[in-house]
Structures are given as structure tokens and as C-alpha cells.
Amino acid sequence: MSQHAAPPEPPPLGLYLHFPYCARRCPYCDFTLTTRPIPHEGYLEAVVEELRARVAALEAPRPLVSLYLGGGTPGLWSPRAVGAWLEAAAAALGVEAGAEVTLEANPGELTLEQARAWAAAGVNRLSLGAQSLNPARLRQLGRLHSPDDVRRAVGWARTAGIERVSLDLIHGLAGQGAAGALEDLEEALALDPDHVSLYQLTVEPKTAFGARARRGEELLEPDEALADAYEALAARLAAAGLPLYEVSNAARPGREAIHNSLYWRLGRYLGVGAGAHGLVWGGAEREARGARWQNARDPDRYMAAARSGDLSRVEEERATLDAEALCDERLLVGLRLAEGVRVTPLLEERVGARAARQVVAGLLEVVGAEGGERRWRATARGRLLLDHLTRRLLV
Amino acid sequence: MSTGHIRNFAIIAHIDHGKSTLADRILGLTGSVSEREQMDQILDSMDLERERGITIKAQAVRVPYRAQDGELYEFNLIDTPGHVDFTYEVSRSLAACDGAILVVDASQGVEAQTLANVYLALDNELEILPVLNKIDLPAADPERVKEEIEDIIGIDAQHAILISAKSGLGVPDVLEAIVKRLPAPQDHRADPLRALIFDSWYDTYRGVIVLVRVVDGEVKKGTKIHMKNVGETFEVLEVGVFTPKAKQLDALRGGDVGFVIANIKEVRHAQVGDTIVAYNDREALAPLPGFKPVTPVVFSGLFPVIPADYDELRDALGKLRLNDSAFHFEPETSAALGFGFRCGFLGLLHLEIIQERLEREFDMDLITTAPTVVYKVHTNAGVIINVDNPSLLPDPAEIDHIDEPVIKATIHIPASYCGAVLKLCEDRRGVQIELRYVGRDRMMILYHLPLAEVVFDFFDRLKSVTRGYGSFEYEVDGYLTSNLVKLDVKLNGENVDALSVIVHRDSAYQRGKDLCERLRKVIDRQQFDVAIQAAIGTKIISRETVKALRKDVTAKCYGGDISRKRKLLEKQKEGKKRMKQVGNIEVSQEAFLAVLKVDE
């Protein structure tokens, strides 16, 4: 490498807004959220104020490749506020042509009118928390909507002109079996989504499910059955033309989530709102520096801090990252992707020997031409054992 | 003070029968300890002892007593350790006495633990003063208990003193009886110095403190002394007594009990049972009888959980060694556990105490390998090798035969438990020597038992099958040839040296099966199957499999999950320092701990 190489192009930038309000808490969810009444305008004011401070502090700003409204249930936010937020973001940073604008919504809490308002505000992708299309399973998961609500919501989104629809599905509940998980997927595929997120149920300690598990209840299928189900689901998705491009995410080629890919490709994302996480970084590989933060989780405390415009009050946690930490993180998240992670000199230096052992063990493979760009990616078996593989590489 | 005004005595009692309470009362009544200083149980000074309810260190306290005859007397109250592993130390403490108070609970009667020590006292020809405690309890039955004492122990109990140590009732009578009924030491003050060491410990500031009973002559500051058995010479810096505070004296004379400080750096130079003589008399004088060099009989590997703690462990062991002549250690290397130390102990209790002190006082995290005895391995070449570490056993093809240490066990029990005790001894490969009645319905059983079968939990089992009424003492009694094999544990074909044990062929299968099952429960699933095998030589006798893990991946990984994941990896990096690599398998130290825990 020449000493005078041009400075690297700053990593792409996305904007995540966390909307921490839900009608009720689901028994498996440990996200930052509250069921208090929604201060529609107050929250808008706060996030706009935080955004202003974030942009002011941002090095190497670029137009956004993605705007994402997650939660919580941002579908509960007034369409007027959603529109105002998107406008403020566009004004502050600019938006690239073809940028993705995603909003998360619950199928049972959505109307055609709302969908039209979102579309008009610029939302071009809807992420629907379907979770299942089986009534019994939805009850088990503590969800209030019905399978028909999901079908109707997908229809309304399309009617409103939001073409890109992603469905979230949860599998792995004890008793579901690979067959049950496949049935669910089949019902979802019948709705012709261009993106499916297929999550194996994670029993988080600080949830109602976590409490039940501590009491000895077996909420999850046994390990073998989970592995079987995952493989069956992956095969079915590929056959349907939506291959898994990440551990839990499948899409029609070209319709992969731009926003979530920022997480896995170590792009930059400004996290705004209560409990939101953000990452910024920059610099050539060996000189790279960055920071991660998490905002105050309590919505009221967050709003008070955000209105002050003082980011040090807004953030609850902040960690600075040096070149090594960024390198390790890029590997940590990149191996989740089917495309794998680019082998840079620093990465090679840090974990090359360990990676070679995992290639021998059959969990990792090297792709790419001699002399050209090389990538490491998890094999089919390695993808199932990704946490194990990551430990072997980084611990 | 003339020898006629000295009384040296110990208190013998079953646990909970009131030994410590009576000792406190004696100290209180003689004004040795003010109310403010009076702790519940003064004699048990170490935390460990208090928690275990046992006394592992002998101490001696001198108290003045103005008797009813108007004369001033000096009482030396000598405390004794109370566990079968410390029989020798007890016998030496008793040898420092001329009499003993036998405390028996007036409602519960004579119990097992008392007996072994009473017999030791009788062996040392001590006068015994029976005292019945807790006579104010409704269930007290002094007449029955007196009879029992006469029956079982064979001493006259008709003049036993009735007391309540708790309320103080009758305690003054005990003090008078000590004067009137226990003998004074014989006067040999004109003879050349001979003093019996009955305890010693290391003090950071003063070096080793030696507790002695001066039998003949006198010792004072400046005396050049010689340890008759150990062969070391020192100059006395200070002599004195504990009251219970240390009090310096001009001299300790024949009949006195007190401490000697002589710039001694290690406890092993002042061994219990050794005789102190004047340097000039070192050739001419014979030692006092009864010395036995302390030899560890149980060996175990101690390894730091975190390899970097090795130096710290070595320093800690060195400090303990200063204070404990029975404890030995030398460096050991294990393929599975890394660098550690091979340590020798008097018994399993001793091992546990050392282990606990290392963990508590020195804050060490330890892995302790399975305790083993010392085997004599006779090779085909006619060489005898002492093996205290199973992993160092020669190849079976080179071994002609193996001898193992045996003990002579003396067990006292109520006759009704005879069947259960015989079964226990037979199960432990015992050979009966003698079985007879002592007293109306008590029995004495003598057995030869392999030491290896005793060190684990024999005493606990005995107590359990006799509901605490069985007493047990043992002495090591030579070696016997036995059908012993080395049991190896393999992970995916790789020997785990730290888990090898030497066992009798008949129990090898059960032991192998146990080890495999325990390991299966504690080894983390890997991305491949892990075969756990127990083997004798090349023959596999047991097998378990830890099935390969098929799925181990976090479902969601978005913005916030990454920080979480990174913190988890940091934690795992810390944890990895505690992992041991066996072949291609990582085994946590916790897994070793779980497998090696002695709780069979």
C-alpha cells in the first residue's frame, strides 16, 4: 500500500429511530419499550433535537442510505409525526436516491388510511411483526392479532403503494416441530413478501418467558429439532427464491434490507430516541477510530435529556473503539452474512491462524481469487454453530 | 513454684458435652480472663476451628488458683485436638499432662468420640477425674451415666462431680478436685533438661513458638538447646506462659508447661513429640519416649485455577509449611492442569483444612486432584518405587506387583451396631484381627484396612452407620500386596492425567463408570462428539458420549445486540484463562472441580 493512498471513503450512513411505545409488552420481548401513553409531539420534538446535535457532532456526513423506524411499535406514532421526522432527517443529512425507508408495525394495529399516510410521507418498506400465521402459536406468543390481520395488513400496504414488505416470523416454540415451522413459512410465502426475518425464539432472562423457563418450563424445542427446523426452513426459502442472506434473514436478491446490512457490514448508523444504539467510525483500517453508544432507556428521562441538546446526558453508555476492536466487530457481524467478510491485512494478522483451523474444522471457508479480494464465510454447518465459531476466532 | 503446687491437665469430652464451656468457666473463676475479654470459646482461637466445631491446635493456658487450703496453685490447662487424623498430636498433648478431666453429658452418657481420647489418656497413665455436666437438664440421669463410665471405661465414677458448666453450678468443686485428686508432677528439677514438645506454630514476628512440658531440669533465656530427634540446635530467646496472654518468665522448670522461643524458622524443626535437651547433653541423654516423625499419608495435587497464580500459590504453600510440619509439597506438572504442587497430608481432614486456608486466607482458587496414598511398586527389575501420584505409575508391563499401605483400625461401638460396622469394614477390603466385648454391651473391633479405603470417607461412614456412637483410631501398619490397577480417563482418546487413579481391580469398573458419568455432565458440548472413556491399560471399561452441538447461533444481531455480544466475548476471554486444553477439547476448571470433588 502506498503511503499517499487517497483517504478511504467514509462508511455509508443510516439513521435509526427508536420509538419505545407499545400497546402491551410481549412475553418474549426485552427491548426498550413502555406501555405509557404516547406523547406524539413531545417525542418528535425530542428526537429532532437529538438529531440536530448528532449531525452537528458527526464527522464526514453523507446522505442517508436508510431511514429506519423501529421499536417498540412506531406504527403507533401519529402519521403526521412520522412525516415530520422523515422531513427533518432529510433536511439535516440529505437522502440518497433509492434510499430505504422502513417502518415497523403490528398487523393488528394498522389501517389502510395509516398505510397511505406513511407512503405519502416517504415510507417505502414495511416490516410487519407477523410472528406466526397459526392462531394457536400467536396465542402462545401472547400476540393479539390473527393470521387474517397479517394477510389484510400486507394487502393494505401494497394498496397504499408500499411495495416492499418484510414479515417477521418466530419459530422454535416447544411442540412446533420442523413441520409446524414450515407450515408457518408456507403461509407467509403465500403472501409473496420480498423479505422474511425468521427468528428462532430466544428466551431472554428479563421477560415473562424467562421467568417461566426459570421455573423449569421447557419453552424451546430440543437442540436437534431446532437444527432440523432451521435447515428445513433455509432449504424452503432458497427454493422459494428468497435465500437466507443472513443467519435469520431471507430476501429476493436485490431486496436485502439496506438498513440491517449496515449492522452486518459495519456501516455507520446514528441511533436516535430512547434506548437507541448508534455506531460511528472512520479512518483507514489501522488508524480507524469509532464509538458506540446507547441512549437513556427511560422515555421520560430520555426526552428531558434530548431537549437539552446535550448528548452526554442523552447517552447512557458510550464506548470508544480502536482499530483492533473495529476489526474484530467487523468479523463478528460479517460472518452472519452469506457473503461473509472481506479479509483485510489487519484481520488476517489478528485471526488468520485461528481462521485456518476453523477452515480445517469445516466451519469456515475462504472464497475469492488468488491475489484478488478474499472473503471468509461460514459454511452451512458453521452458520448453525456461528457463536461457537466466533468464540474460536475471537476469544 | 514447687512442683507440688502445679497441676497439668486436659479436658476430654465428646463434642457438645461442654468442654469449651467448662474451660471458659475455669478461666473465668480463676480471674484469668475478664468479662470483657471472655469470648464464647476462648480455646478455639482459629475461625476454622470454630466453624468446624473441632479443635485442631493444642494450646496451653496457665491459671493461678487459690485453693480452700489457702495455698496458691498453678493450673496448666492443655487443650487437645479432636480428630482421628490427629491421634498422634493428641497423645503428645496428653503426655504433657498428669491428669485429665473427663466431661460426660449427664443425659446422653458416654459417647464415641470420648473413648478414643480416654484410652489415649489411660495409655499415658493419666489420673482421670470424671465430671458429669448438664445435670440441671430434666433428662439428666447421673447414676446411669456413672455406671456407664465404670462399665465402658473401667474407672471408678462414684465420686464423679456433678456440674452445670453453663450456669457455673459445681465448677468450684471441680477446681478443688483438681488440687486434691489430680497428681502433681514429679520433681526432677535437679536433673539435666528434658522437655517434651507438644505443639508448635509459626508466628510472623517471633518465629516458631514451641509449647513444652518440662519434665526434667529447667530451660531459660540463653540456654543452648538441641532437638534430640530432629537434630537441630537453637539458643533460647524467651520462655514464658500463656495466661492466656503471653507472659515472659525467667525460666521453665521441671513440671512446668509453657512456651519457648528460640529463633526457630520452621515448624518442622520443632516437631511435636520431640525432646528438647541442653546442647551439651545432646549425646548423653535419651529422648523422652513416644516420638514419631510425622509422615504424610495422603497425597494430592493442588493446581491454581488460573495458571498465572502459580507463584502466589507457591508462596502461600511455603507460608503454611512454616506452620505445619506435617504438610509437604513439591512442584508437579500435569498435562491437563498445568503447573501445580504435589502435597502430602496427615489425612483427608488435614487436606481439607489446608485447602480451606489457601482459599480463605490466601484467596486462592484451587483444583485438588483425587487424594491418593503412597504405593510401593515392585518392578520386574527388582526395584521398589514409591508412587504418590497415579500418573507416575510405571507401565503395567514393568510392574511385578504393587503393595499398598494398611492400617490397624481400632473401633469402639455399642454392640448393636456390630453387624453394620463389620459390613463396612468388609466392603472396604478389611481383614478382621479381633472382635471382643468391653463392658456390658460395647465392643472393640480391630481390623486391618487398606489406608486408601479409609482416607476418603471411612470415618464419616462409620459415624453414620453407628449414629455417631462409633469411635475410630488408626495407626499405619506396614504394606500388603494387593491387586491394584491404574484407571485412566480419556477424552477422545487423549489421557487426562489429572484424573488417573489407582484402585483395586474389583472397584475399577464402578469407579470408571462414575467418573465417565460425572464428566459427561460437566463437559460442554463441542462441534463434534466427545468420547469419554475409562480404561485400564488399553482396555476400555466404560464409555460415555457428549453429543456434538448442532446449533449454537444467536438469532438476532442488530445495533444493540452487537454491544451485548462484544461484552460477552470479553467475559469469555476472561473465562478462557480458566480453560484447560485436553487434546482438541476445552475443559473448564469448573468441570475438573466437579469431577474431583470428594463426595462419594
JSON list of N, CA and C in Angstrom, two decimals, chain A residues 345-392:
[
{"chain": "A", "resi": 345, "resn": "PRO", "atom": "N", "xyz": [-5.75, -6.92, 5.65]},
{"chain": "A", "resi": 345, "resn": "PRO", "atom": "CA", "xyz": [-4.46, -7.28, 6.27]},
{"chain": "A", "resi": 345, "resn": "PRO", "atom": "C", "xyz": [-4.55, -7.36, 7.80]},
{"chain": "A", "resi": 346, "resn": "LEU", "atom": "N", "xyz": [-5.23, -6.40, 8.41]},
{"chain": "A", "resi": 346, "resn": "LEU", "atom": "CA", "xyz": [-5.30, -6.41, 9.87]},
{"chain": "A", "resi": 346, "resn": "LEU", "atom": "C", "xyz": [-6.08, -7.63, 10.37]},
{"chain": "A", "resi": 347, "resn": "LEU", "atom": "N", "xyz": [-7.15, -7.95, 9.70]},
{"chain": "A", "resi": 347, "resn": "LEU", "atom": "CA", "xyz": [-7.96, -9.11, 10.09]},
{"chain": "A", "resi": 347, "resn": "LEU", "atom": "C", "xyz": [-7.14, -10.39, 9.97]},
{"chain": "A", "resi": 348, "resn": "GLU", "atom": "N", "xyz": [-6.44, -10.49, 8.85]},
{"chain": "A", "resi": 348, "resn": "GLU", "atom": "CA", "xyz": [-5.59, -11.66, 8.61]},
{"chain": "A", "resi": 348, "resn": "GLU", "atom": "C", "xyz": [-4.57, -11.81, 9.74]},
{"chain": "A", "resi": 349, "resn": "GLU", "atom": "N", "xyz": [-3.98, -10.66, 10.07]},
{"chain": "A", "resi": 349, "resn": "GLU", "atom": "CA", "xyz": [-2.96, -10.65, 11.11]},
{"chain": "A", "resi": 349, "resn": "GLU", "atom": "C", "xyz": [-3.54, -11.08, 12.46]},
{"chain": "A", "resi": 350, "resn": "ARG", "atom": "N", "xyz": [-4.75, -10.61, 12.75]},
{"chain": "A", "resi": 350, "resn": "ARG", "atom": "CA", "xyz": [-5.33, -10.86, 14.08]},
{"chain": "A", "resi": 350, "resn": "ARG", "atom": "C", "xyz": [-5.85, -12.28, 14.23]},
{"chain": "A", "resi": 351, "resn": "VAL", "atom": "N", "xyz": [-6.53, -12.79, 13.23]},
{"chain": "A", "resi": 351, "resn": "VAL", "atom": "CA", "xyz": [-7.16, -14.10, 13.43]},
{"chain": "A", "resi": 351, "resn": "VAL", "atom": "C", "xyz": [-6.87, -15.10, 12.32]},
{"chain": "A", "resi": 352, "resn": "GLY", "atom": "N", "xyz": [-5.90, -14.79, 11.44]},
{"chain": "A", "resi": 352, "resn": "GLY", "atom": "CA", "xyz": [-5.63, -15.68, 10.32]},
{"chain": "A", "resi": 352, "resn": "GLY", "atom": "C", "xyz": [-5.36, -17.12, 10.73]},
{"chain": "A", "resi": 353, "resn": "ALA", "atom": "N", "xyz": [-4.51, -17.29, 11.76]},
{"chain": "A", "resi": 353, "resn": "ALA", "atom": "CA", "xyz": [-4.14, -18.64, 12.16]},
{"chain": "A", "resi": 353, "resn": "ALA", "atom": "C", "xyz": [-5.34, -19.39, 12.72]},
{"chain": "A", "resi": 354, "resn": "ARG", "atom": "N", "xyz": [-6.12, -18.68, 13.49]},
{"chain": "A", "resi": 354, "resn": "ARG", "atom": "CA", "xyz": [-7.31, -19.31, 14.06]},
{"chain": "A", "resi": 354, "resn": "ARG", "atom": "C", "xyz": [-8.31, -19.66, 12.97]},
{"chain": "A", "resi": 355, "resn": "ALA", "atom": "N", "xyz": [-8.44, -18.76, 12.01]},
{"chain": "A", "resi": 355, "resn": "ALA", "atom": "CA", "xyz": [-9.38, -19.00, 10.92]},
{"chain": "A", "resi": 355, "resn": "ALA", "atom": "C", "xyz": [-8.98, -20.25, 10.15]},
{"chain": "A", "resi": 356, "resn": "ALA", "atom": "N", "xyz": [-7.68, -20.42, 9.96]},
{"chain": "A", "resi": 356, "resn": "ALA", "atom": "CA", "xyz": [-7.21, -21.60, 9.22]},
{"chain": "A", "resi": 356, "resn": "ALA", "atom": "C", "xyz": [-7.66, -22.88, 9.91]},
{"chain": "A", "resi": 357, "resn": "ARG", "atom": "N", "xyz": [-7.60, -22.88, 11.24]},
{"chain": "A", "resi": 357, "resn": "ARG", "atom": "CA", "xyz": [-8.02, -24.07, 11.98]},
{"chain": "A", "resi": 357, "resn": "ARG", "atom": "C", "xyz": [-9.52, -24.32, 11.80]},
{"chain": "A", "resi": 358, "resn": "GLN", "atom": "N", "xyz": [-10.29, -23.24, 11.72]},
{"chain": "A", "resi": 358, "resn": "GLN", "atom": "CA", "xyz": [-11.73, -23.41, 11.55]},
{"chain": "A", "resi": 358, "resn": "GLN", "atom": "C", "xyz": [-12.09, -23.83, 10.13]},
{"chain": "A", "resi": 359, "resn": "VAL", "atom": "N", "xyz": [-11.21, -23.50, 9.19]},
{"chain": "A", "resi": 359, "resn": "VAL", "atom": "CA", "xyz": [-11.40, -24.00, 7.82]},
{"chain": "A", "resi": 359, "resn": "VAL", "atom": "C", "xyz": [-11.22, -25.52, 7.84]},
{"chain": "A", "resi": 360, "resn": "VAL", "atom": "N", "xyz": [-10.17, -25.95, 8.55]},
{"chain": "A", "resi": 360, "resn": "VAL", "atom": "CA", "xyz": [-9.92, -27.39, 8.67]},
{"chain": "A", "resi": 360, "resn": "VAL", "atom": "C", "xyz": [-11.09, -28.08, 9.38]},
{"chain": "A", "resi": 361, "resn": "ALA", "atom": "N", "xyz": [-11.63, -27.41, 10.40]},
{"chain": "A", "resi": 361, "resn": "ALA", "atom": "CA", "xyz": [-12.74, -27.99, 11.15]},
{"chain": "A", "resi": 361, "resn": "ALA", "atom": "C", "xyz": [-14.04, -27.99, 10.36]},
{"chain": "A", "resi": 362, "resn": "GLY", "atom": "N", "xyz": [-14.03, -27.31, 9.20]},
{"chain": "A", "resi": 362, "resn": "GLY", "atom": "CA", "xyz": [-15.22, -27.34, 8.35]},
{"chain": "A", "resi": 362, "resn": "GLY", "atom": "C", "xyz": [-16.27, -26.31, 8.71]},
{"chain": "A", "resi": 363, "resn": "LEU", "atom": "N", "xyz": [-15.92, -25.33, 9.51]},
{"chain": "A", "resi": 363, "resn": "LEU", "atom": "CA", "xyz": [-16.90, -24.32, 9.89]},
{"chain": "A", "resi": 363, "resn": "LEU", "atom": "C", "xyz": [-16.75, -23.03, 9.10]},
{"chain": "A", "resi": 364, "resn": "LEU", "atom": "N", "xyz": [-15.60, -22.89, 8.44]},
{"chain": "A", "resi": 364, "resn": "LEU", "atom": "CA", "xyz": [-15.32, -21.64, 7.74]},
{"chain": "A", "resi": 364, "resn": "LEU", "atom": "C", "xyz": [-14.77, -21.98, 6.37]},
{"chain": "A", "resi": 365, "resn": "GLU", "atom": "N", "xyz": [-15.06, -21.12, 5.38]},
{"chain": "A", "resi": 365, "resn": "GLU", "atom": "CA", "xyz": [-14.43, -21.33, 4.07]},
{"chain": "A", "resi": 365, "resn": "GLU", "atom": "C", "xyz": [-13.90, -20.02, 3.53]},
{"chain": "A", "resi": 366, "resn": "VAL", "atom": "N", "xyz": [-12.92, -20.16, 2.65]},
{"chain": "A", "resi": 366, "resn": "VAL", "atom": "CA", "xyz": [-12.31, -18.98, 2.05]},
{"chain": "A", "resi": 366, "resn": "VAL", "atom": "C", "xyz": [-12.79, -18.91, 0.62]},
{"chain": "A", "resi": 367, "resn": "VAL", "atom": "N", "xyz": [-13.31, -17.75, 0.23]},
{"chain": "A", "resi": 367, "resn": "VAL", "atom": "CA", "xyz": [-13.73, -17.58, -1.16]},
{"chain": "A", "resi": 367, "resn": "VAL", "atom": "C", "xyz": [-12.99, -16.40, -1.75]},
{"chain": "A", "resi": 368, "resn": "GLY", "atom": "N", "xyz": [-12.88, -16.39, -3.08]},
{"chain": "A", "resi": 368, "resn": "GLY", "atom": "CA", "xyz": [-12.21, -15.27, -3.73]},
{"chain": "A", "resi": 368, "resn": "GLY", "atom": "C", "xyz": [-10.95, -15.73, -4.43]},
{"chain": "A", "resi": 369, "resn": "ALA", "atom": "N", "xyz": [-10.55, -14.92, -5.35]},
{"chain": "A", "resi": 369, "resn": "ALA", "atom": "CA", "xyz": [-9.46, -15.30, -6.24]},
{"chain": "A", "resi": 369, "resn": "ALA", "atom": "C", "xyz": [-8.11, -15.05, -5.57]},
{"chain": "A", "resi": 370, "resn": "GLU", "atom": "N", "xyz": [-7.13, -15.81, -6.02]},
{"chain": "A", "resi": 370, "resn": "GLU", "atom": "CA", "xyz": [-5.74, -15.59, -5.63]},
{"chain": "A", "resi": 370, "resn": "GLU", "atom": "C", "xyz": [-5.35, -14.18, -6.04]},
{"chain": "A", "resi": 371, "resn": "GLY", "atom": "N", "xyz": [-4.80, -13.43, -5.11]},
{"chain": "A", "resi": 371, "resn": "GLY", "atom": "CA", "xyz": [-4.38, -12.07, -5.46]},
{"chain": "A", "resi": 371, "resn": "GLY", "atom": "C", "xyz": [-5.51, -11.06, -5.43]},
{"chain": "A", "resi": 372, "resn": "GLY", "atom": "N", "xyz": [-6.74, -11.51, -5.62]},
{"chain": "A", "resi": 372, "resn": "GLY", "atom": "CA", "xyz": [-7.87, -10.58, -5.59]},
{"chain": "A", "resi": 372, "resn": "GLY", "atom": "C", "xyz": [-8.43, -10.48, -4.19]},
{"chain": "A", "resi": 373, "resn": "GLU", "atom": "N", "xyz": [-9.66, -10.05, -4.08]},
{"chain": "A", "resi": 373, "resn": "GLU", "atom": "CA", "xyz": [-10.29, -9.92, -2.78]},
{"chain": "A", "resi": 373, "resn": "GLU", "atom": "C", "xyz": [-10.63, -11.29, -2.22]},
{"chain": "A", "resi": 374, "resn": "ARG", "atom": "N", "xyz": [-10.21, -11.52, -1.00]},
{"chain": "A", "resi": 374, "resn": "ARG", "atom": "CA", "xyz": [-10.56, -12.79, -0.36]},
{"chain": "A", "resi": 374, "resn": "ARG", "atom": "C", "xyz": [-11.61, -12.53, 0.70]},
{"chain": "A", "resi": 375, "resn": "ARG", "atom": "N", "xyz": [-12.51, -13.49, 0.87]},
{"chain": "A", "resi": 375, "resn": "ARG", "atom": "CA", "xyz": [-13.52, -13.37, 1.93]},
{"chain": "A", "resi": 375, "resn": "ARG", "atom": "C", "xyz": [-13.55, -14.65, 2.74]},
{"chain": "A", "resi": 376, "resn": "TRP", "atom": "N", "xyz": [-13.88, -14.51, 4.03]},
{"chain": "A", "resi": 376, "resn": "TRP", "atom": "CA", "xyz": [-14.17, -15.67, 4.86]},
{"chain": "A", "resi": 376, "resn": "TRP", "atom": "C", "xyz": [-15.67, -15.72, 5.03]},
{"chain": "A", "resi": 377, "resn": "ARG", "atom": "N", "xyz": [-16.20, -16.93, 4.92]},
{"chain": "A", "resi": 377, "resn": "ARG", "atom": "CA", "xyz": [-17.61, -17.04, 5.26]},
{"chain": "A", "resi": 377, "resn": "ARG", "atom": "C", "xyz": [-17.87, -18.37, 5.94]},
{"chain": "A", "resi": 378, "resn": "ALA", "atom": "N", "xyz": [-18.92, -18.37, 6.75]},
{"chain": "A", "resi": 378, "resn": "ALA", "atom": "CA", "xyz": [-19.27, -19.58, 7.48]},
{"chain": "A", "resi": 378, "resn": "ALA", "atom": "C", "xyz": [-19.83, -20.61, 6.51]},
{"chain": "A", "resi": 379, "resn": "THR", "atom": "N", "xyz": [-19.47, -21.87, 6.68]},
{"chain": "A", "resi": 379, "resn": "THR", "atom": "CA", "xyz": [-20.07, -22.94, 5.89]},
{"chain": "A", "resi": 379, "resn": "THR", "atom": "C", "xyz": [-21.49, -23.16, 6.42]},
{"chain": "A", "resi": 380, "resn": "ALA", "atom": "N", "xyz": [-22.25, -24.03, 5.77]},
{"chain": "A", "resi": 380, "resn": "ALA", "atom": "CA", "xyz": [-23.62, -24.29, 6.22]},
{"chain": "A", "resi": 380, "resn": "ALA", "atom": "C", "xyz": [-23.60, -24.76, 7.67]},
{"chain": "A", "resi": 381, "resn": "ARG", "atom": "N", "xyz": [-22.61, -25.61, 8.01]},
{"chain": "A", "resi": 381, "resn": "ARG", "atom": "CA", "xyz": [-22.51, -26.10, 9.39]},
{"chain": "A", "resi": 381, "resn": "ARG", "atom": "C", "xyz": [-22.03, -24.98, 10.32]},
{"chain": "A", "resi": 382, "resn": "GLY", "atom": "N", "xyz": [-21.11, -24.19, 9.77]},
{"chain": "A", "resi": 382, "resn": "GLY", "atom": "CA", "xyz": [-20.58, -23.08, 10.56]},
{"chain": "A", "resi": 382, "resn": "GLY", "atom": "C", "xyz": [-21.65, -22.05, 10.89]},
{"chain": "A", "resi": 383, "resn": "ARG", "atom": "N", "xyz": [-22.61, -21.87, 9.98]},
{"chain": "A", "resi": 383, "resn": "ARG", "atom": "CA", "xyz": [-23.67, -20.90, 10.22]},
{"chain": "A", "resi": 383, "resn": "ARG", "atom": "C", "xyz": [-24.53, -21.35, 11.41]},
{"chain": "A", "resi": 384, "resn": "LEU", "atom": "N", "xyz": [-24.74, -22.67, 11.52]},
{"chain": "A", "resi": 384, "resn": "LEU", "atom": "CA", "xyz": [-25.50, -23.19, 12.64]},
{"chain": "A", "resi": 384, "resn": "LEU", "atom": "C", "xyz": [-24.72, -23.09, 13.96]},
{"chain": "A", "resi": 385, "resn": "LEU", "atom": "N", "xyz": [-23.41, -23.06, 13.84]},
{"chain": "A", "resi": 385, "resn": "LEU", "atom": "CA", "xyz": [-22.56, -23.02, 15.04]},
{"chain": "A", "resi": 385, "resn": "LEU", "atom": "C", "xyz": [-21.81, -21.69, 15.11]},
{"chain": "A", "resi": 386, "resn": "LEU", "atom": "N", "xyz": [-22.47, -20.64, 14.64]},
{"chain": "A", "resi": 386, "resn": "LEU", "atom": "CA", "xyz": [-21.75, -19.38, 14.46]},
{"chain": "A", "resi": 386, "resn": "LEU", "atom": "C", "xyz": [-21.19, -18.80, 15.76]},
{"chain": "A", "resi": 387, "resn": "ASP", "atom": "N", "xyz": [-21.95, -18.93, 16.86]},
{"chain": "A", "resi": 387, "resn": "ASP", "atom": "CA", "xyz": [-21.44, -18.39, 18.12]},
{"chain": "A", "resi": 387, "resn": "ASP", "atom": "C", "xyz": [-20.19, -19.15, 18.56]},
{"chain": "A", "resi": 388, "resn": "HIS", "atom": "N", "xyz": [-20.25, -20.46, 18.35]},
{"chain": "A", "resi": 388, "resn": "HIS", "atom": "CA", "xyz": [-19.09, -21.29, 18.66]},
{"chain": "A", "resi": 388, "resn": "HIS", "atom": "C", "xyz": [-17.90, -20.87, 17.79]},
{"chain": "A", "resi": 389, "resn": "LEU", "atom": "N", "xyz": [-18.17, -20.72, 16.50]},
{"chain": "A", "resi": 389, "resn": "LEU", "atom": "CA", "xyz": [-17.12, -20.32, 15.56]},
{"chain": "A", "resi": 389, "resn": "LEU", "atom": "C", "xyz": [-16.52, -18.97, 15.96]},
{"chain": "A", "resi": 390, "resn": "THR", "atom": "N", "xyz": [-17.39, -18.03, 16.30]},
{"chain": "A", "resi": 390, "resn": "THR", "atom": "CA", "xyz": [-16.92, -16.70, 16.68]},
{"chain": "A", "resi": 390, "resn": "THR", "atom": "C", "xyz": [-16.03, -16.77, 17.92]},
{"chain": "A", "resi": 391, "resn": "ARG", "atom": "N", "xyz": [-16.45, -17.60, 18.88]},
{"chain": "A", "resi": 391, "resn": "ARG", "atom": "CA", "xyz": [-15.62, -17.75, 20.09]},
{"chain": "A", "resi": 391, "resn": "ARG", "atom": "C", "xyz": [-14.23, -18.27, 19.71]},
{"chain": "A", "resi": 392, "resn": "ARG", "atom": "N", "xyz": [-14.24, -19.26, 18.80]},
{"chain": "A", "resi": 392, "resn": "ARG", "atom": "CA", "xyz": [-12.95, -19.84, 18.41]},
{"chain": "A", "resi": 392, "resn": "ARG", "atom": "C", "xyz": [-12.05, -18.81, 17.71]}
]
